[in-house]
XYZ file of N, CA and C in Angstrom:
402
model
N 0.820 -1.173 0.000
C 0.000 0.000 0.000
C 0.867 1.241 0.000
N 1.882 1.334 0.546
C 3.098 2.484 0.547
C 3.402 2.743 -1.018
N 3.934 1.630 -1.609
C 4.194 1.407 -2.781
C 3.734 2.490 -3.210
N 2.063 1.826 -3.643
C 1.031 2.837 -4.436
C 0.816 4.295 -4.270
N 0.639 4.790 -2.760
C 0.961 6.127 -1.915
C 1.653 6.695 -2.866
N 3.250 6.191 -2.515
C 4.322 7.134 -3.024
C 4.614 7.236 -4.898
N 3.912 5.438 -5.707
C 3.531 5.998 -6.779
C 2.731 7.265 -7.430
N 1.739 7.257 -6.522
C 0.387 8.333 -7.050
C 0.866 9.756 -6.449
N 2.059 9.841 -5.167
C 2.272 10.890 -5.205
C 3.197 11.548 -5.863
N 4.192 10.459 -6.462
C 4.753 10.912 -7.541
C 4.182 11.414 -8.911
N 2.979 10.760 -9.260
C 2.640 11.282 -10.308
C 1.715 12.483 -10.459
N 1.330 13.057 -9.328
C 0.990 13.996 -8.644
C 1.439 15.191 -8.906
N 3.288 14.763 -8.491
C 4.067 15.770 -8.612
C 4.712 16.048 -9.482
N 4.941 15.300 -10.688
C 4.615 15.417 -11.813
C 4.655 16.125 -12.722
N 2.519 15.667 -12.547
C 1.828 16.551 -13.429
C 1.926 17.685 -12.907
N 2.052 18.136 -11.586
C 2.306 19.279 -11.059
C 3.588 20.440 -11.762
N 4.408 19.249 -11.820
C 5.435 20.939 -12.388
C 5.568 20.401 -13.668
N 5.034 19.814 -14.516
C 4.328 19.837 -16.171
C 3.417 21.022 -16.291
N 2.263 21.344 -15.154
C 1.773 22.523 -15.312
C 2.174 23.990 -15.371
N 3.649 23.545 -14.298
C 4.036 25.032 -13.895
C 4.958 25.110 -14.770
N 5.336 24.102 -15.562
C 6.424 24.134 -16.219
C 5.868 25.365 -18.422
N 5.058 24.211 -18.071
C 4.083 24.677 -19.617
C 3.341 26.254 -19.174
N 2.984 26.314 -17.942
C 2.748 27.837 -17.293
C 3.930 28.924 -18.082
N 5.099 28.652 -17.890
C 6.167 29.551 -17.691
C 6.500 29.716 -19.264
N 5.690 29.071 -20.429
C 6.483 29.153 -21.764
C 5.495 30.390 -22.259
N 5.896 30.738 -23.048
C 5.109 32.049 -24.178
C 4.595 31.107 -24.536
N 3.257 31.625 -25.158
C 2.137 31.262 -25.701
C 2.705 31.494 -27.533
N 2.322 31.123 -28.347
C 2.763 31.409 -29.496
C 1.422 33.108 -29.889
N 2.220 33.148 -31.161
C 1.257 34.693 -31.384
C -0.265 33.759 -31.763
N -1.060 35.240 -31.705
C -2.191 34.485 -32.338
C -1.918 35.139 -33.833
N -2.350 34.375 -34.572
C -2.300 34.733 -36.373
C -3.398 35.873 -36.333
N -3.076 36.841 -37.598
C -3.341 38.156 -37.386
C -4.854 37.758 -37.982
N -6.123 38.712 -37.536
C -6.930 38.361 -38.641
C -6.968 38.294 -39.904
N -7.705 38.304 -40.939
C -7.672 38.227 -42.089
C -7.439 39.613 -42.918
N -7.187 40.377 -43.765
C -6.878 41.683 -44.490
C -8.968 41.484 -44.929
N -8.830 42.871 -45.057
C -10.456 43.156 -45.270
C -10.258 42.600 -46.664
N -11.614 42.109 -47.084
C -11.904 41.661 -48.562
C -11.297 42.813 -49.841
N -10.407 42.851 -50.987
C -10.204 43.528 -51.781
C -10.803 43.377 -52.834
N -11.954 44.497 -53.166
C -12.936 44.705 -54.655
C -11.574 45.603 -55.587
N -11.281 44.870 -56.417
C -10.379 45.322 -57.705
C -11.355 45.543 -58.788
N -11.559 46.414 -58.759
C -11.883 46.888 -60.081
C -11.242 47.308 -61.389
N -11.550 47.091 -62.706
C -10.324 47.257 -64.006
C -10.536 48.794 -64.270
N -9.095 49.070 -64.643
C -9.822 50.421 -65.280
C -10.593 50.824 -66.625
N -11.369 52.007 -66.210
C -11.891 51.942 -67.695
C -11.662 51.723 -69.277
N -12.139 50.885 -70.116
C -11.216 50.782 -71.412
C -11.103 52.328 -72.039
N -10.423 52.312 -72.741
C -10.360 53.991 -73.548
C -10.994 54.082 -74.649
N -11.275 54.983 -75.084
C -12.399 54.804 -76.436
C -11.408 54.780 -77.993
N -11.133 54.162 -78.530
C -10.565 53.956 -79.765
C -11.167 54.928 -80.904
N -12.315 55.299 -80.956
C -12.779 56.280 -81.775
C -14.054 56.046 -82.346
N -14.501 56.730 -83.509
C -16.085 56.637 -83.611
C -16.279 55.919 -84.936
N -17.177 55.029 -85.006
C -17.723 54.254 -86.067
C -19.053 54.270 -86.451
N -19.322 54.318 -87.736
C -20.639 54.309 -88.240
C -21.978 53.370 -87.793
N -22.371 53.599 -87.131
C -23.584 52.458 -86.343
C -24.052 51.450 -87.321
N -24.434 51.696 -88.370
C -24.533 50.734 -89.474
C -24.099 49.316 -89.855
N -22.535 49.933 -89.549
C -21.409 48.644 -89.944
C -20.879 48.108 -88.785
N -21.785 48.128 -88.051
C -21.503 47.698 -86.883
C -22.712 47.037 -85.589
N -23.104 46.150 -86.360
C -24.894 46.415 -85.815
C -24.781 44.955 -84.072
N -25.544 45.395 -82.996
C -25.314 44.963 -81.849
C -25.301 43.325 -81.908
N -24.549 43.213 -80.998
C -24.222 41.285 -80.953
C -25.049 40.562 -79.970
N -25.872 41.600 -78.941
C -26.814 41.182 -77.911
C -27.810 42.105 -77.890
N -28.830 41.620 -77.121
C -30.098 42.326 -77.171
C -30.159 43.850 -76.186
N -29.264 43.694 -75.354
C -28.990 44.504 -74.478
C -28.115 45.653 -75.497
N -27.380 45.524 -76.488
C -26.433 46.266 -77.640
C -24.756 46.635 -76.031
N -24.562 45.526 -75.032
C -23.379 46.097 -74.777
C -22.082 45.976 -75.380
N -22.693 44.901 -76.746
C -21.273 44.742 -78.055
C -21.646 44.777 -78.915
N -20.609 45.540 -79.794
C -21.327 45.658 -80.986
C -20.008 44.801 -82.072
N -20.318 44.377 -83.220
C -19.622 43.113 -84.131
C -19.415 44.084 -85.221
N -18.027 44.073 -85.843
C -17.895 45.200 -86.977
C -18.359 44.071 -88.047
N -18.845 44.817 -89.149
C -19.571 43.699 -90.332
C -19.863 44.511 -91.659
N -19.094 44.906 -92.295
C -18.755 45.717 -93.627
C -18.460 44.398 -94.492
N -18.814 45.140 -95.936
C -18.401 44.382 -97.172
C -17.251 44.699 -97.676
N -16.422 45.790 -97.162
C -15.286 46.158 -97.700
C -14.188 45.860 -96.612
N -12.737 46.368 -97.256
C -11.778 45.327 -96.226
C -12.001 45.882 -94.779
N -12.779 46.919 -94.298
C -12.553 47.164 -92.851
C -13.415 48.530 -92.916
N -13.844 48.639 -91.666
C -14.539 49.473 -90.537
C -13.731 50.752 -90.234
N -13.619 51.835 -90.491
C -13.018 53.165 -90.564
C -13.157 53.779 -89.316
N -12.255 53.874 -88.242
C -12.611 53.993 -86.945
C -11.808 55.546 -87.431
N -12.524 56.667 -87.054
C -12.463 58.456 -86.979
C -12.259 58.793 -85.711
N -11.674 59.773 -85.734
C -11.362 60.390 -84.772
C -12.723 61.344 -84.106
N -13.273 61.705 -85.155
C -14.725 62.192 -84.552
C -16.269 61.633 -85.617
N -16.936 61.954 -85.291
C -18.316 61.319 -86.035
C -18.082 62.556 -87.136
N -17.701 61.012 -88.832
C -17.583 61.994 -89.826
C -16.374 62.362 -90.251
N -15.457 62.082 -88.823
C -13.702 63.254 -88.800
C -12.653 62.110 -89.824
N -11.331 62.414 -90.181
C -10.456 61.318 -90.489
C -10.239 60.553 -89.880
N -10.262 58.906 -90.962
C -10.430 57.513 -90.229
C -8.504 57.781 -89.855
N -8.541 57.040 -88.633
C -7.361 56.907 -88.192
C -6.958 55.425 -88.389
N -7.817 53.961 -88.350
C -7.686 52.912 -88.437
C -8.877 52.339 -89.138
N -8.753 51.130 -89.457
C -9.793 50.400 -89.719
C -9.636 49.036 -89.055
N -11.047 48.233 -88.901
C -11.111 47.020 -87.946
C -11.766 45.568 -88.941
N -11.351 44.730 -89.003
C -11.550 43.587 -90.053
C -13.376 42.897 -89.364
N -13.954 41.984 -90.280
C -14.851 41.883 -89.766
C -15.056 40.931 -88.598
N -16.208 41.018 -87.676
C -15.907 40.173 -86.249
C -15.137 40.620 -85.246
N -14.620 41.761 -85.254
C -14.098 42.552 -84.400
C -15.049 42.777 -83.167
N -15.460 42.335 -82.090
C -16.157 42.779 -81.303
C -15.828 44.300 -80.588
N -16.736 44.947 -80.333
C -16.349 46.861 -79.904
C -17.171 46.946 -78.997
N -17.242 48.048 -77.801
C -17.985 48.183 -76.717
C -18.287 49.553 -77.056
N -19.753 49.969 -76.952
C -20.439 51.409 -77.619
C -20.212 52.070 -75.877
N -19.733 53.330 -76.303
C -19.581 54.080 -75.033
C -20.434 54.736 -74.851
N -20.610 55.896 -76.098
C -21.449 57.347 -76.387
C -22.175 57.038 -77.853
N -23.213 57.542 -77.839
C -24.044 57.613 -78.919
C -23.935 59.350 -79.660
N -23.488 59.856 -80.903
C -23.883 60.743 -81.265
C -24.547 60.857 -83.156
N -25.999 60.641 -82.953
C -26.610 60.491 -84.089
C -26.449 58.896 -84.509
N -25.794 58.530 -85.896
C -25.548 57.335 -86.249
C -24.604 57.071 -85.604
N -23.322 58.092 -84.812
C -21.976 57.586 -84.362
C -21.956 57.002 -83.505
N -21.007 56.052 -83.288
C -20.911 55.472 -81.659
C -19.233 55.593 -81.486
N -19.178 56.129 -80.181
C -17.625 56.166 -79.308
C -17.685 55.010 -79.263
N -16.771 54.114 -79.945
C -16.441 52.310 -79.180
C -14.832 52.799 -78.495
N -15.155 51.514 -77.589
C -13.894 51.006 -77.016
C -13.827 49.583 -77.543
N -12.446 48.940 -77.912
C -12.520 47.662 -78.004
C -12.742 46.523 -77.214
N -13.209 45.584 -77.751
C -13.499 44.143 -76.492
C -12.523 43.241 -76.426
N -11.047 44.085 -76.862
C -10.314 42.769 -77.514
C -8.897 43.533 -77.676
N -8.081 42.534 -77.579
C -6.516 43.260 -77.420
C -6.190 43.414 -79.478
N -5.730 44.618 -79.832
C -6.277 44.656 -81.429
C -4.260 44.498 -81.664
N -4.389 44.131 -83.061
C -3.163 43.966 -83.024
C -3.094 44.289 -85.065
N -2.090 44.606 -85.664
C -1.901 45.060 -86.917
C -1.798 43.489 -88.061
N -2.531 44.102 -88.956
C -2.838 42.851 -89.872
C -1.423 42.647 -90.999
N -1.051 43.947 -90.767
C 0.142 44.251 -92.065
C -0.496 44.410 -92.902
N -1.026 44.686 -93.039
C -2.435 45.186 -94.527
C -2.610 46.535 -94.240
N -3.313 47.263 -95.122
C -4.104 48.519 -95.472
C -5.221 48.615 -96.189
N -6.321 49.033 -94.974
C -7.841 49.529 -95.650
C -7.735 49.941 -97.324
N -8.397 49.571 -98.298
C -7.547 50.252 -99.524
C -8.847 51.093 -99.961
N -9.811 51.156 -98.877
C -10.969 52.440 -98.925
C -10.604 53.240 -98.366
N -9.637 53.514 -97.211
C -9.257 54.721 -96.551
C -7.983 55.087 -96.286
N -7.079 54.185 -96.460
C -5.747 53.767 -96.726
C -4.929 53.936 -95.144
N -5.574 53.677 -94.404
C -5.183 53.237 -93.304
C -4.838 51.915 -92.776
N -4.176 51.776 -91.526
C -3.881 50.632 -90.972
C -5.370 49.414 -90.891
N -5.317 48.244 -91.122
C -6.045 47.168 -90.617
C -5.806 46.539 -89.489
N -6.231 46.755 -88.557
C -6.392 45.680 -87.101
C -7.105 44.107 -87.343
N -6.851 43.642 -86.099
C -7.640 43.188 -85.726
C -7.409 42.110 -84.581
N -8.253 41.284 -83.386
C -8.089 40.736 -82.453
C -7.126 39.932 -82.475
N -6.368 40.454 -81.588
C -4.905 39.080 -81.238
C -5.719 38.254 -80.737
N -5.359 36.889 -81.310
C -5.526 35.685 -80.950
C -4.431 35.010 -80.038
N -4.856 34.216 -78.747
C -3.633 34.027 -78.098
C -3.767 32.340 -78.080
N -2.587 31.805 -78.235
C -2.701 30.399 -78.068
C -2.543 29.754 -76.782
């Protein structure tokens, strides 16, 4: 019966300075909360210039794209409604209508545009059109 006594008071004593022992350590940090949620927003596209509403008729019912679609080699993008074409756009070009003035529309493109090595040979400007990426 001693035996057991001095077993159990050993283990007693122990757990005893296991407590005081784990007492005496730093606690680790607590991990910081989380960073508040970040809304990224893109910036606005820029407007590439104005095109004839015509040759360019909407790709959804809503009109937030519009599809260039001429019979000739390309779409005459002006600097103002009417003004000198600065570029032209091949057909299937998707464009985003910014501003409406009369038939004109301010587009921005929907699409990274890239040079065809060609020339409009109605306005004798550059030909674009959507880089394709593999």
């Amino acid at each position: 019966m001693r035996s057991a006594s001095f077993i159990s008071g050993c283990v007693v004593l122990f757990l005893a300075s296991m407590a005081a022992y784990a007492a005496d350590e730093e606690l680790p940090p607590e991990a910081p909360p989380p960073p508040p949620s970040i809304r990224v927003t893109p910036p606005p596209v820029p407007p590439l210039g104005w095109v004839y509403n015509y040759y360019a008729p909407c790709a959804d019912p809503q009109c937030r794209t519009l599809v260039v679609n001429v019979d000739a080699a390309g779409l005459n993008v002006r600097t103002a409604p009417n003004g000198y074409p600065v570029m032209a756009l091949v057909n299937g070009t998707p464009l985003i209508p910014l501003q409406r003035q009369g038939d004109w529309l301010l587009v921005a493109p929907a699409c990274d545009l890239t040079p065809t090595w060609a020339w409009s040979w109605n306005a004798g400007v550059p030909l674009n059109r959507c880089w394709v990426y593999f």
